[in-house]
Structure formats: structure tokens, C-alpha cells
JSON list of C-alpha atoms in Angstrom, two decimals:
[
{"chain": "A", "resi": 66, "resn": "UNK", "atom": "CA", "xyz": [146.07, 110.50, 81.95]},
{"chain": "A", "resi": 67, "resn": "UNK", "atom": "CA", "xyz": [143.65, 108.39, 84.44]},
{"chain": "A", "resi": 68, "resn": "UNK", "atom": "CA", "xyz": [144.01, 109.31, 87.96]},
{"chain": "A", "resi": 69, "resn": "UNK", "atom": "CA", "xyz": [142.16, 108.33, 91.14]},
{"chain": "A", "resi": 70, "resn": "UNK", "atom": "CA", "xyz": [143.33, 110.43, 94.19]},
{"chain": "A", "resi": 71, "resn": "UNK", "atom": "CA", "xyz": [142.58, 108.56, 97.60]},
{"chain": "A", "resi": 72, "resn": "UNK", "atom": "CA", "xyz": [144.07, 109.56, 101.04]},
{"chain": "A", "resi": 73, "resn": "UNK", "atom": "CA", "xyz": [146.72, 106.94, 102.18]},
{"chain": "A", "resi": 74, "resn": "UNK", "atom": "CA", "xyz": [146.06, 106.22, 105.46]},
{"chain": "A", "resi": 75, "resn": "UNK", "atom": "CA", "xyz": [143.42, 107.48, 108.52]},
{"chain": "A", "resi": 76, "resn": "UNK", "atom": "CA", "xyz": [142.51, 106.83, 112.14]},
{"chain": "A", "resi": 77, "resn": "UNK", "atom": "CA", "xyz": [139.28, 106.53, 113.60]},
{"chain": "A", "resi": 78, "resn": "UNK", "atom": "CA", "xyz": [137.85, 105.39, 116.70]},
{"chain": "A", "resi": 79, "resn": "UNK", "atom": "CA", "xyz": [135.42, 102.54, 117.50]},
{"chain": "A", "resi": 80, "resn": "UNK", "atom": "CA", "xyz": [132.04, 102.89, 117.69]},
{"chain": "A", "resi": 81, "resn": "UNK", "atom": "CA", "xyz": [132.81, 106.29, 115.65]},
{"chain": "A", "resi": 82, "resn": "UNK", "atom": "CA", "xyz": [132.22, 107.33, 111.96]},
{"chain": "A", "resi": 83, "resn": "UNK", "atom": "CA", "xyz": [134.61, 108.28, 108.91]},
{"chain": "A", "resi": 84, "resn": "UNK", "atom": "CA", "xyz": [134.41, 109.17, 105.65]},
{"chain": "A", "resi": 85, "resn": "UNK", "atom": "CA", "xyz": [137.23, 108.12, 102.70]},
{"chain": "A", "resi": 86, "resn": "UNK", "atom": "CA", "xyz": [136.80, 110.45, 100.27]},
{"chain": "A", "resi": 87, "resn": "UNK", "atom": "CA", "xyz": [137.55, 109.32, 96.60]},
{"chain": "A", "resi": 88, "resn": "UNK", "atom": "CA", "xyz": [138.13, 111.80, 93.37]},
{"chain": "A", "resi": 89, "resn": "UNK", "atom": "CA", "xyz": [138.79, 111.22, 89.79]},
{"chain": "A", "resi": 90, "resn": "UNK", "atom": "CA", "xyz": [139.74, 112.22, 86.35]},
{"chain": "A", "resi": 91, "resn": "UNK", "atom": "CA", "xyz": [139.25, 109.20, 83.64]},
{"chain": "A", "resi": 92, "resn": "UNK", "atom": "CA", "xyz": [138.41, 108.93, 80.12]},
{"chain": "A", "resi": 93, "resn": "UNK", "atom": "CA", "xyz": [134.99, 108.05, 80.90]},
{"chain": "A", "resi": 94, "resn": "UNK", "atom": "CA", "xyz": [132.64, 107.06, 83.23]},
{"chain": "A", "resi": 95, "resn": "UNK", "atom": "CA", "xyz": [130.84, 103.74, 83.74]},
{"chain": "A", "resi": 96, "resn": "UNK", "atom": "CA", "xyz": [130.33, 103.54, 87.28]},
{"chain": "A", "resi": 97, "resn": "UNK", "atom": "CA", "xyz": [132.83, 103.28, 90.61]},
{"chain": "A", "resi": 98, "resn": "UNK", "atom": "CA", "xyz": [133.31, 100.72, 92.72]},
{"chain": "A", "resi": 99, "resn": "UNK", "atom": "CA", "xyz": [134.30, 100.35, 96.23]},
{"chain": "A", "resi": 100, "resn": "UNK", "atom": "CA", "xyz": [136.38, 97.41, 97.56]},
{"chain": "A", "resi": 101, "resn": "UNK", "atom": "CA", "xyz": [137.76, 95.99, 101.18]},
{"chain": "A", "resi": 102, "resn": "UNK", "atom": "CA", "xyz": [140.82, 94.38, 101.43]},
{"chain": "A", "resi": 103, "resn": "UNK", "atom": "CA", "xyz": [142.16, 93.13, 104.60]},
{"chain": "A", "resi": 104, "resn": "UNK", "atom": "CA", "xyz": [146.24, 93.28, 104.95]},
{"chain": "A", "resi": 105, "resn": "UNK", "atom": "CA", "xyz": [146.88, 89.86, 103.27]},
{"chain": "A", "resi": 106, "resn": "UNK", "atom": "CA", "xyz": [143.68, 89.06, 101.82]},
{"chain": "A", "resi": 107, "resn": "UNK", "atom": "CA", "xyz": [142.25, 89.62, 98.33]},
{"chain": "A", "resi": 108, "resn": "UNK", "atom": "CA", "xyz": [139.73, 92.58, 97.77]},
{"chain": "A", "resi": 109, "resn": "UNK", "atom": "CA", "xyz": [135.92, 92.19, 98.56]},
{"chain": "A", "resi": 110, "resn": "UNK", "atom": "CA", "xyz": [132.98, 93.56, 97.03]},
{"chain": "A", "resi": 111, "resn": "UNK", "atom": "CA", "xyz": [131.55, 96.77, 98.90]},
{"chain": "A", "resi": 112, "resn": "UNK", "atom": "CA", "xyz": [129.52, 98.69, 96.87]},
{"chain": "A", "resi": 113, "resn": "UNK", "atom": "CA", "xyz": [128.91, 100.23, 93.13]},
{"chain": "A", "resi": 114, "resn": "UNK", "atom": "CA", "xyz": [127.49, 103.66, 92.42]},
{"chain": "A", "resi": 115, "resn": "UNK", "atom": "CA", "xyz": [126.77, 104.56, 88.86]},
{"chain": "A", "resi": 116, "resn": "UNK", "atom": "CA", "xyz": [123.76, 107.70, 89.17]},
{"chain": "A", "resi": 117, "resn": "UNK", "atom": "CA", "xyz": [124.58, 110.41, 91.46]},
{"chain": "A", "resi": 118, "resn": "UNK", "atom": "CA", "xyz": [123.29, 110.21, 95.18]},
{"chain": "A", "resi": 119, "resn": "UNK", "atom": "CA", "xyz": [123.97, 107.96, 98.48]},
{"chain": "A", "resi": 120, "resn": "UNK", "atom": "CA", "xyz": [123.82, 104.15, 98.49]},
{"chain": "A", "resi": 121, "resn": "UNK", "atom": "CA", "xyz": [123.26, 102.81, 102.06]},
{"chain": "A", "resi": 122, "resn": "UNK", "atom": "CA", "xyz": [123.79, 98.97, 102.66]},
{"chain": "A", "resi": 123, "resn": "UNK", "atom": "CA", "xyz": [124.01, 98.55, 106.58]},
{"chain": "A", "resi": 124, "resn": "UNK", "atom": "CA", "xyz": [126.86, 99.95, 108.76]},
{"chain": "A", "resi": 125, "resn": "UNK", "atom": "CA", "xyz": [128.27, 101.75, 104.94]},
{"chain": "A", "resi": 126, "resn": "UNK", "atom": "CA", "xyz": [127.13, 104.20, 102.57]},
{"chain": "A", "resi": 127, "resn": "UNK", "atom": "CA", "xyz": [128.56, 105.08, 99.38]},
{"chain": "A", "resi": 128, "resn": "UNK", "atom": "CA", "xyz": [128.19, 108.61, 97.64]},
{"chain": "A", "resi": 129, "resn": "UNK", "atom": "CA", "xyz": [128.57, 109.74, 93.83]},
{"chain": "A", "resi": 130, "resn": "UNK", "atom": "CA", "xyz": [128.87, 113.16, 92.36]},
{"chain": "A", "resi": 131, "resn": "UNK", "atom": "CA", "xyz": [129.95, 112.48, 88.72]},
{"chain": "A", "resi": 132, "resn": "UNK", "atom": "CA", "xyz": [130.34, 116.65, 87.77]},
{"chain": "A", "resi": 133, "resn": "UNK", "atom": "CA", "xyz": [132.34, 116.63, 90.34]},
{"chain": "A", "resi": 134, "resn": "UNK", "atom": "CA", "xyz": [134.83, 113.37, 90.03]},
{"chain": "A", "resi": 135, "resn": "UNK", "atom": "CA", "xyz": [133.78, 112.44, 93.78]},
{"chain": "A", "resi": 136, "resn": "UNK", "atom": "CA", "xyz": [133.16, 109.67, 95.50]},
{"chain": "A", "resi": 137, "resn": "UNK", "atom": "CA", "xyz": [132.81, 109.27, 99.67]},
{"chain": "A", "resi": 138, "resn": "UNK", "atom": "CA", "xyz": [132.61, 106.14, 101.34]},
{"chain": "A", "resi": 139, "resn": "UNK", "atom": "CA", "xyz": [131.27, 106.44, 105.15]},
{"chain": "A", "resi": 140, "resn": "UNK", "atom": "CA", "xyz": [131.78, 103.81, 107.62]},
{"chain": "A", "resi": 141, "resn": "UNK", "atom": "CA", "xyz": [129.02, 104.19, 111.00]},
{"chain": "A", "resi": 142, "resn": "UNK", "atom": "CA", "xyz": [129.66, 102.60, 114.51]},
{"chain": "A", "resi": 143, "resn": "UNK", "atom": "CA", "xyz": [133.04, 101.27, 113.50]},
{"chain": "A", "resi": 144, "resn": "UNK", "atom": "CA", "xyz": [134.08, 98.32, 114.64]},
{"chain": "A", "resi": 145, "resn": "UNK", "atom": "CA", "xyz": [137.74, 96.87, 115.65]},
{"chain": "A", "resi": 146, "resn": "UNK", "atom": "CA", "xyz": [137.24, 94.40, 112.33]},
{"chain": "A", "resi": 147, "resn": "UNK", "atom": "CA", "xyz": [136.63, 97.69, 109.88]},
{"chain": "A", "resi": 148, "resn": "UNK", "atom": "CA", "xyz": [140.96, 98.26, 109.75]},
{"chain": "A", "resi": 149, "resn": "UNK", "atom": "CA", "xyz": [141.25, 97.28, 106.34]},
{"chain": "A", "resi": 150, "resn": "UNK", "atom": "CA", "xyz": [142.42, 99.17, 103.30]},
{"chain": "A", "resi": 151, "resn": "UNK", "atom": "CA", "xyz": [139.60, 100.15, 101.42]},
{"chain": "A", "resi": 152, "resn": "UNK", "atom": "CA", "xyz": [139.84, 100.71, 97.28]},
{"chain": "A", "resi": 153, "resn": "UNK", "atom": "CA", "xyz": [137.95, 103.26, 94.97]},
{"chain": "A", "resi": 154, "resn": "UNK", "atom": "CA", "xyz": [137.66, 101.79, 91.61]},
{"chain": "A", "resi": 155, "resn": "UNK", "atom": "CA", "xyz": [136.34, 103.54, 88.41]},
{"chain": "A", "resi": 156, "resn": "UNK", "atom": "CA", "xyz": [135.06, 102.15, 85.44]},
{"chain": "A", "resi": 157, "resn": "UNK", "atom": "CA", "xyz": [136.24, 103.89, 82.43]},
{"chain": "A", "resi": 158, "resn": "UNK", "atom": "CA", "xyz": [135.01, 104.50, 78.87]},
{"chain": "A", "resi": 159, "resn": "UNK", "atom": "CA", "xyz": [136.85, 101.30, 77.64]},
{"chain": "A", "resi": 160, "resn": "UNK", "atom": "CA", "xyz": [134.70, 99.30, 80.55]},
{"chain": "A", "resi": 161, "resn": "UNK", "atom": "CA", "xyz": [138.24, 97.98, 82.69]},
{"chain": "A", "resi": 162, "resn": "UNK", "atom": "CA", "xyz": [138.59, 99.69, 85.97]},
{"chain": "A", "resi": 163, "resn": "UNK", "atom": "CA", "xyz": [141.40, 102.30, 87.04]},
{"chain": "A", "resi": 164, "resn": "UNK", "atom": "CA", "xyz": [142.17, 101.78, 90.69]},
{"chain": "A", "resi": 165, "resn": "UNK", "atom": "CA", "xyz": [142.90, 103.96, 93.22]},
{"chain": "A", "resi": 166, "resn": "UNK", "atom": "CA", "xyz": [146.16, 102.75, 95.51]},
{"chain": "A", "resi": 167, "resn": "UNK", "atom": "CA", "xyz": [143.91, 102.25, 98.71]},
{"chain": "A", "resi": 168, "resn": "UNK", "atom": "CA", "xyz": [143.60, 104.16, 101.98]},
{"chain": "A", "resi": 169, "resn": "UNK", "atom": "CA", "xyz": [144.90, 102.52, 104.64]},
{"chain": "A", "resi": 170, "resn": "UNK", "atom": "CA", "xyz": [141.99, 102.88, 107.62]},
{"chain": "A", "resi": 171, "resn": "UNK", "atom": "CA", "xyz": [143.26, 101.90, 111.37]},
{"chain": "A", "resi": 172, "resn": "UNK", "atom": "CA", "xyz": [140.48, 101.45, 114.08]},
{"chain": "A", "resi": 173, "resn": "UNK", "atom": "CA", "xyz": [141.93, 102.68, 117.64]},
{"chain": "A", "resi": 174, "resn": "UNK", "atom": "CA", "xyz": [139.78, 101.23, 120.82]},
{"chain": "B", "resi": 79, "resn": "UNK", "atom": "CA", "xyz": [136.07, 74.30, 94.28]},
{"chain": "B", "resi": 80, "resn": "UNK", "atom": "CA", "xyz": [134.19, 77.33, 95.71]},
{"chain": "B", "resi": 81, "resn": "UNK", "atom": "CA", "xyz": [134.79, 80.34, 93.80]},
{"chain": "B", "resi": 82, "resn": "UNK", "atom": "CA", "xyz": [138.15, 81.84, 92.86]},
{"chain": "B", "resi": 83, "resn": "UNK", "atom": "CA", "xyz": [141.58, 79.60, 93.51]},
{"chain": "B", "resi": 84, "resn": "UNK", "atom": "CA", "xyz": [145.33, 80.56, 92.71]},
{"chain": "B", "resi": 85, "resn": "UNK", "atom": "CA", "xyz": [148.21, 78.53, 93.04]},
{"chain": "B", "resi": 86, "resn": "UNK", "atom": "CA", "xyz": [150.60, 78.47, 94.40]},
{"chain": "B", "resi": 87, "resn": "UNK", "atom": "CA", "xyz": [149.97, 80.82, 97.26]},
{"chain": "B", "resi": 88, "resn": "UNK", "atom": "CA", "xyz": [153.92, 82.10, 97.38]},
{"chain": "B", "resi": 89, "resn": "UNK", "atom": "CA", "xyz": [156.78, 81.39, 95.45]},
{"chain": "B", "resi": 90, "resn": "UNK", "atom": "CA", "xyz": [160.38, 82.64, 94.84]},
{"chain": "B", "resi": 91, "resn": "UNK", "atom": "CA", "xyz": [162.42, 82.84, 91.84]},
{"chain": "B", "resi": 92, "resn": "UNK", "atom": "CA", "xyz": [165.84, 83.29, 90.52]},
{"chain": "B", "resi": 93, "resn": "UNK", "atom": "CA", "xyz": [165.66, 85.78, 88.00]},
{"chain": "B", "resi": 94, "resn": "UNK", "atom": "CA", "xyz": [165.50, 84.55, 84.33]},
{"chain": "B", "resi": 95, "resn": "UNK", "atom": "CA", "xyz": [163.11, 81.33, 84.79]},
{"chain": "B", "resi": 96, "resn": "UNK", "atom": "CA", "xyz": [159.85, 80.58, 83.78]},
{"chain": "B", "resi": 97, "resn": "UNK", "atom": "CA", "xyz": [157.27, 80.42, 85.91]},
{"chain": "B", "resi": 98, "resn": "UNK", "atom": "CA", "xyz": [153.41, 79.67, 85.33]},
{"chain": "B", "resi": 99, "resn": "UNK", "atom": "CA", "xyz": [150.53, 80.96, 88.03]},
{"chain": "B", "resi": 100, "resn": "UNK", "atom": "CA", "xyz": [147.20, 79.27, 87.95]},
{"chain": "B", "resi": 101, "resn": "UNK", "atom": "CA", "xyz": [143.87, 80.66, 88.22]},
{"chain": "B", "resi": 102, "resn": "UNK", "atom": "CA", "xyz": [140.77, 78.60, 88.12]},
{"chain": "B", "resi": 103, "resn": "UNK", "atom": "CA", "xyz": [136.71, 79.83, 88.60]},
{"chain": "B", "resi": 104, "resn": "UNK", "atom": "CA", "xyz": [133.89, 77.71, 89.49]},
{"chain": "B", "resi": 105, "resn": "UNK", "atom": "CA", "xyz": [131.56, 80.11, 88.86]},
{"chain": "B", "resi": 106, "resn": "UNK", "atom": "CA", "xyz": [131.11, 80.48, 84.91]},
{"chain": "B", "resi": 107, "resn": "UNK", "atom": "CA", "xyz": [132.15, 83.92, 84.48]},
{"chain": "B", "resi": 108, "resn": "UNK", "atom": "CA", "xyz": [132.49, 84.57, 81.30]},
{"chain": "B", "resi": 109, "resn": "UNK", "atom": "CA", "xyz": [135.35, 87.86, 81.90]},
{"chain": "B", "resi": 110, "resn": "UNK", "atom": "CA", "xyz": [138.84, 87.15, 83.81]},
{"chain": "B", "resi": 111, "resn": "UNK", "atom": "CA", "xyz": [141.75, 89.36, 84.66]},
{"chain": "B", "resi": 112, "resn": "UNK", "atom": "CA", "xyz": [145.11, 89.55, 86.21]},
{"chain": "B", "resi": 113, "resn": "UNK", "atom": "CA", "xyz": [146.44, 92.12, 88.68]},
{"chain": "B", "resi": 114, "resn": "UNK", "atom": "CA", "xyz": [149.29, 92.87, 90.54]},
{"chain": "B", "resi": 115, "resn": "UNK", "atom": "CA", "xyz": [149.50, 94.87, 93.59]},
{"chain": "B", "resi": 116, "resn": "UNK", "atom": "CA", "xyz": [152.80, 96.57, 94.62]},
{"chain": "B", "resi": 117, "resn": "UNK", "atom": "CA", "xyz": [152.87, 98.47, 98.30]},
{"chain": "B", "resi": 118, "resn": "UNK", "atom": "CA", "xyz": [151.76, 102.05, 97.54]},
{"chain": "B", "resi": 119, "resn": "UNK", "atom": "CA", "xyz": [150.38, 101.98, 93.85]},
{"chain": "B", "resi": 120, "resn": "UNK", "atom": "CA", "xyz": [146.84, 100.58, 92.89]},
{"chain": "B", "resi": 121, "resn": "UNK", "atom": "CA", "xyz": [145.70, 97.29, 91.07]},
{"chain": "B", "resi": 122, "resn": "UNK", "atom": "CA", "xyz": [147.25, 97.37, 87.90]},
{"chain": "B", "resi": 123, "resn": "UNK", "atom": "CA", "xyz": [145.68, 94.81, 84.94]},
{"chain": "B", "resi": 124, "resn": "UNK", "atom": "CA", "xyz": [148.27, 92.81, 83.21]},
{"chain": "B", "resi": 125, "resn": "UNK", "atom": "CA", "xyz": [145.82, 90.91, 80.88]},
{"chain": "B", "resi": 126, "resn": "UNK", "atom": "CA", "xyz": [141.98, 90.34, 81.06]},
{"chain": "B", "resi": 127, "resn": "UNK", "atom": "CA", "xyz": [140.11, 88.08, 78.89]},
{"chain": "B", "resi": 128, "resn": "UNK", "atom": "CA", "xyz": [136.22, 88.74, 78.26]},
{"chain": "B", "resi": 129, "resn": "UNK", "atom": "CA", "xyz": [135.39, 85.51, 76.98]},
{"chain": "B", "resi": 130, "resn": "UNK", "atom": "CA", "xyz": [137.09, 82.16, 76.58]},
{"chain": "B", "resi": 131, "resn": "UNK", "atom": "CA", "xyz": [139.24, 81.83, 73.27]},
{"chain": "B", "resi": 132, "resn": "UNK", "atom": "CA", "xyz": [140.06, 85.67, 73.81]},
{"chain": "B", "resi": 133, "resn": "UNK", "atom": "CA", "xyz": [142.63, 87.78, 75.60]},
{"chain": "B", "resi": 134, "resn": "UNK", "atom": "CA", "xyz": [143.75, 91.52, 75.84]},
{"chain": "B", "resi": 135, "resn": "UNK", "atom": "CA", "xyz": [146.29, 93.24, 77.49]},
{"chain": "B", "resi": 136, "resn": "UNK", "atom": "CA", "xyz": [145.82, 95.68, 80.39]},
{"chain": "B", "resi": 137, "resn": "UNK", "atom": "CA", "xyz": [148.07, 98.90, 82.02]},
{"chain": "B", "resi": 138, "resn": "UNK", "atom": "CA", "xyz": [151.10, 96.68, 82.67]},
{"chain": "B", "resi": 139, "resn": "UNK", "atom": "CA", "xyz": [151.42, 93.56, 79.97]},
{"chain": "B", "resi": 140, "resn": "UNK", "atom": "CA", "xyz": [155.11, 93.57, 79.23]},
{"chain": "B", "resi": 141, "resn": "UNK", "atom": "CA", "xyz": [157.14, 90.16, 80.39]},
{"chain": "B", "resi": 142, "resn": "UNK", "atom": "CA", "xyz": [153.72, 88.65, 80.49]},
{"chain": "B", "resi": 143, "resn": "UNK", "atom": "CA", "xyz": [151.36, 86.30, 78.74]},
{"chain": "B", "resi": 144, "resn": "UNK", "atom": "CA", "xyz": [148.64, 84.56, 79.24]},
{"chain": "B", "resi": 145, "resn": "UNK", "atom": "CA", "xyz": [145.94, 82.02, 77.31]},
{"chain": "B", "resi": 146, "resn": "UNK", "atom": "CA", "xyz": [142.08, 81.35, 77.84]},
{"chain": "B", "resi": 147, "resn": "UNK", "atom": "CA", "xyz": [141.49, 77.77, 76.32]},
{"chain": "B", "resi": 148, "resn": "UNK", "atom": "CA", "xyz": [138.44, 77.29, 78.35]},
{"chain": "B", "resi": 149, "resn": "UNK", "atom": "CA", "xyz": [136.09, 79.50, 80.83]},
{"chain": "B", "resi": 150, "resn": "UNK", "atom": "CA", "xyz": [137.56, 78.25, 84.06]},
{"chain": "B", "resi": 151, "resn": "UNK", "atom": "CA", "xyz": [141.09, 78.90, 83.40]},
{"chain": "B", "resi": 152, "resn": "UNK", "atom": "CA", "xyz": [143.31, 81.87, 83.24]},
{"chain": "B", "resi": 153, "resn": "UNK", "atom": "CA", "xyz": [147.04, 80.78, 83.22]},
{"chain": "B", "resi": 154, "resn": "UNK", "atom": "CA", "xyz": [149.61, 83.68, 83.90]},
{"chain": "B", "resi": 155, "resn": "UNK", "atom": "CA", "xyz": [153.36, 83.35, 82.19]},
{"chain": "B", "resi": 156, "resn": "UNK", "atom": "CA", "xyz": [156.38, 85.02, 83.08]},
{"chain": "B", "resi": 157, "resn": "UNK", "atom": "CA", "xyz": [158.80, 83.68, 80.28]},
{"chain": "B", "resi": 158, "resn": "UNK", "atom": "CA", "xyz": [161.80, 85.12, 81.84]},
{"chain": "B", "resi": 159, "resn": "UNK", "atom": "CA", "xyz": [161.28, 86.72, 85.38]},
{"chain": "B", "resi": 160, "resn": "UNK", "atom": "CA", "xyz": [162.43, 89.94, 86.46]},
{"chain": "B", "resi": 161, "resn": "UNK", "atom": "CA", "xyz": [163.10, 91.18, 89.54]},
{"chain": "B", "resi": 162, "resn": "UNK", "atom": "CA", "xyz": [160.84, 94.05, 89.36]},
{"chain": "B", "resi": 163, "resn": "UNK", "atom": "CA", "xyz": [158.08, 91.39, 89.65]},
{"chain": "B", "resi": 164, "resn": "UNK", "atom": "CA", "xyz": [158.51, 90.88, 92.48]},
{"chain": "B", "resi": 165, "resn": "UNK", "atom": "CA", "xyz": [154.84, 91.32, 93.41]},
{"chain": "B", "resi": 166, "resn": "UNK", "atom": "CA", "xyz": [151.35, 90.24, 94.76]},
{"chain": "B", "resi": 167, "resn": "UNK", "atom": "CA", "xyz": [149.66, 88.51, 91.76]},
{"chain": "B", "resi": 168, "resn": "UNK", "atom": "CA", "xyz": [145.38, 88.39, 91.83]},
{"chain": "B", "resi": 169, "resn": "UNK", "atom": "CA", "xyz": [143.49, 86.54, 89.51]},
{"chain": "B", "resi": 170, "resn": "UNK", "atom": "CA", "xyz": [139.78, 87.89, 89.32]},
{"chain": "B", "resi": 171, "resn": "UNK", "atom": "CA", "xyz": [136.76, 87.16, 87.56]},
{"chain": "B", "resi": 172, "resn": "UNK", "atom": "CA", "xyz": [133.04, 88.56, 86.57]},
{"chain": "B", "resi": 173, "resn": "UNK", "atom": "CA", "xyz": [129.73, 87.59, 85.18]},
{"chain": "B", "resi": 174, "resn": "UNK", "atom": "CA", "xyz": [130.66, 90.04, 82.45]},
{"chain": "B", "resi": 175, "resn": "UNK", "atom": "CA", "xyz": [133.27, 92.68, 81.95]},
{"chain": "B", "resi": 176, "resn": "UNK", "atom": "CA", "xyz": [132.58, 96.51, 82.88]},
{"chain": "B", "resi": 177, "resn": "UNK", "atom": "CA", "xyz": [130.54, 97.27, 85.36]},
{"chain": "B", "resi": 178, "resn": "UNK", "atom": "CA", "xyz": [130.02, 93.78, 86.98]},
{"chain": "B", "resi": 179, "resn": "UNK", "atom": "CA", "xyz": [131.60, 92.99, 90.79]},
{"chain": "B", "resi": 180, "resn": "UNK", "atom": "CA", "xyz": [134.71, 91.40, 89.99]},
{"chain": "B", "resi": 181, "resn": "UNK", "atom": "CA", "xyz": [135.70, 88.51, 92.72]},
{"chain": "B", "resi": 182, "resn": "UNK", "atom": "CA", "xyz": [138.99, 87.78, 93.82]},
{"chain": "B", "resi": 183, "resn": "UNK", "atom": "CA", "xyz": [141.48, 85.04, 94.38]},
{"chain": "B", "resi": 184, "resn": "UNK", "atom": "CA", "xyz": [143.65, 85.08, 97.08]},
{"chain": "B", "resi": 185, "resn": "UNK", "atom": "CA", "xyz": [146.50, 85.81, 95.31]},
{"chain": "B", "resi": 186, "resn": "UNK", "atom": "CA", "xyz": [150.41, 84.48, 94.80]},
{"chain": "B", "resi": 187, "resn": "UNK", "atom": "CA", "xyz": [153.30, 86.74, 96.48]},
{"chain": "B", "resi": 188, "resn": "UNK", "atom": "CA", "xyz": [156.10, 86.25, 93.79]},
{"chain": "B", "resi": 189, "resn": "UNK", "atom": "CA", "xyz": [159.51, 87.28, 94.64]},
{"chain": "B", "resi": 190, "resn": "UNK", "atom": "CA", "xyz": [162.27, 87.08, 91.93]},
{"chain": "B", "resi": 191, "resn": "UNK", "atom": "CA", "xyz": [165.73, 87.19, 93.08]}
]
């Protein structure tokens, strides 16, 4: 079966940094995706890794190691508006994406 | 219209009707799916469609339908409504399928009863 194993919730503090860590096992691979998605709201667009290495796009950084079924997101100088669930998405062999069920990230002052 | 709209936004329903949700795109994609998102378990596709005049089911089609007459719209039909879903509904859409950013609709929080 597909599987995408995400950690359900963490706590951070602001102005601090975390990392979600994402791992999978899919038939396939055709790149991951990460997603926000505020309590309420629909997903957003964060980033998309598809070679191995570290994407950095401001404030967050995305990290692939496909041998190892790995994915980080980091999040630096957080800020109160980062609590959000954030979504690791994989693209699989038949091109539709297997989502993972979120980890829940809370900001504390 | 400015990207991805759903209606209606909430909606409850005695178990057995019919109900229809709407999904409409403004911005030409050529791919759209469904979703729904139930509290502890990821985004599960229902039905995509990669072009208009085509459909396919996803993880989670049964109870379901849908129809792609044109490239904006993406009806969703639950012929008979269940109470197991009972759900958050998003309509999404892409460029292309695979590997392109998928955009979101708000969504529609459907409870049967």
C-alpha cells in the first residue's frame, strides 16, 4: 500500500525554527509537494521538490532524499501567522498525489 | 471570478437526498479533482478529470459521480447521501495533471443527518 507518515501535531516558539519531517512508501515517485492550510481554509501552494537536495524560498526550505522516502520542511524566524497545518503530498507513478493527513504546527509567543 | 469557487460554502442533509456541489475555474486548467478531508486522515480524491469530456475515479469514488461538459466546471453528485459523508468537500484544479501545483477552492462542509 501507499503511505505517507507525518507527525500530527508540534509546538514551536516565535521567532524560532522547526522542522516537519515527511517519509514515504508509494508506487512511484514523481515529485512531493508541500502545502499550508490554515484551520478552515483550503490548502496553499508551498513548495515542490522532485531531485534530491534543499529548496529555499524565503522564511521555508524544503528537503528531498528519494533513497530514503524523506522529506523535511523547515520553517525560520517563525511567526504567530505560521500555526497552520502543513501537508506532504507525493506524486505517484500513476501522476495523482497520495497525501499525508497533515501536522498540526502551533506557534507559542 | 478569480480563481477557484465552490458552492455552497455549508450545507446539511437528511440522509438519502440528492445533493449537487459546484465547482467552477477561471483559470483554464485543463486537470480538476475532488477531495474530501475528514479530521485525522489526509486528502482523499473522489474523482479527477484531466481534460474536459473526461473523468476518472480516485481513492474514495463510491456514492459519487461527477461530469466534465466543459473546462470550467466540475459538478460533484451524491445520488443518495450517507451519513458517513459527512465531510469537508475541495474542488481543485491544475494547468495539467501530475506534477503541476494544484489550487484550491474553499471548500463545502457537508453534514448528512
Amino acid at each position: 500500500g501507499q503511505n505517507i507518515d507525518q507527525p500530527t501535531e508540534m509546538t514551536a516558539t516565535e521567532g524560532a525554527i522547526v522542522q516537519i519531517n515527511c517519509t514515504y512508501q508509494t508506487s512511484g515517485f514523481n515529485g512531493l509537494f508541500w502545502y499550508q492550510q490554515h484551520a478552515g481554509e483550503a490548502p496553499t501552494f508551498l513548495s515542490y521538490n522532485v531531485l534530491d537536495g534543499l529548496e529555499e524560498k524565503g522564511r521555508f526550505s524544503s528537503f528531498l532524499s528519494r533513497s530514503k522516502g524523506y522529506s523535511y520542511l523547515l520553517l525560520k524566524e517563525l511567526q504567530m501567522k505560521d500555526s497552520a497545518s502543513y501537508l506532504c503530498a507525493v506524486v505517484d507513478s500513476n501522476y495523482q498525489l497520495i497525501w499525508g493527513a497533515g501536522t498540526k504546527l502551533i506557534i507559542k509567543p | 471570478i478569480a480563481g477557484i469557487t465552490q458552492a455552497p460554502t455549508s450545507q446539511i442533509l437528511a440522509a438519502g437526498r440528492r445533493m449537487t456541489l459546484r465547482c467552477t475555474q477561471d483559470m483554464r486548467h485543463n486537470a480538476m479533482y475532488w477531495y474530501r478531508q475528514d479530521l485525522g486522515l489526509g486528502l482523499r480524491l473522489i474523482h479527477y478529470s484531466n481534460t474536459a469530456g473526461t473523468t476518472g475515479k480516485g481513492e474514495v469514488p463510491d456514492g459519487y459521480s461527477v461530469s466534465r461538459a466543459n473546462t470550467d466546471d466540475f459538478p460533484l453528485t451524491l445520488a443518495s447521501a450517507v451519513p458517513s459523508q459527512t465531510s469537508v468537500y475541495f474542488c481543485a484544479s491544475s494547468d495539467e495533471g501530475g506534477s503541476n501545483e494544484q489550487f484550491f477552492g474553499p471548500g463545502t462542509r457537508l453534514t448528512v443527518l
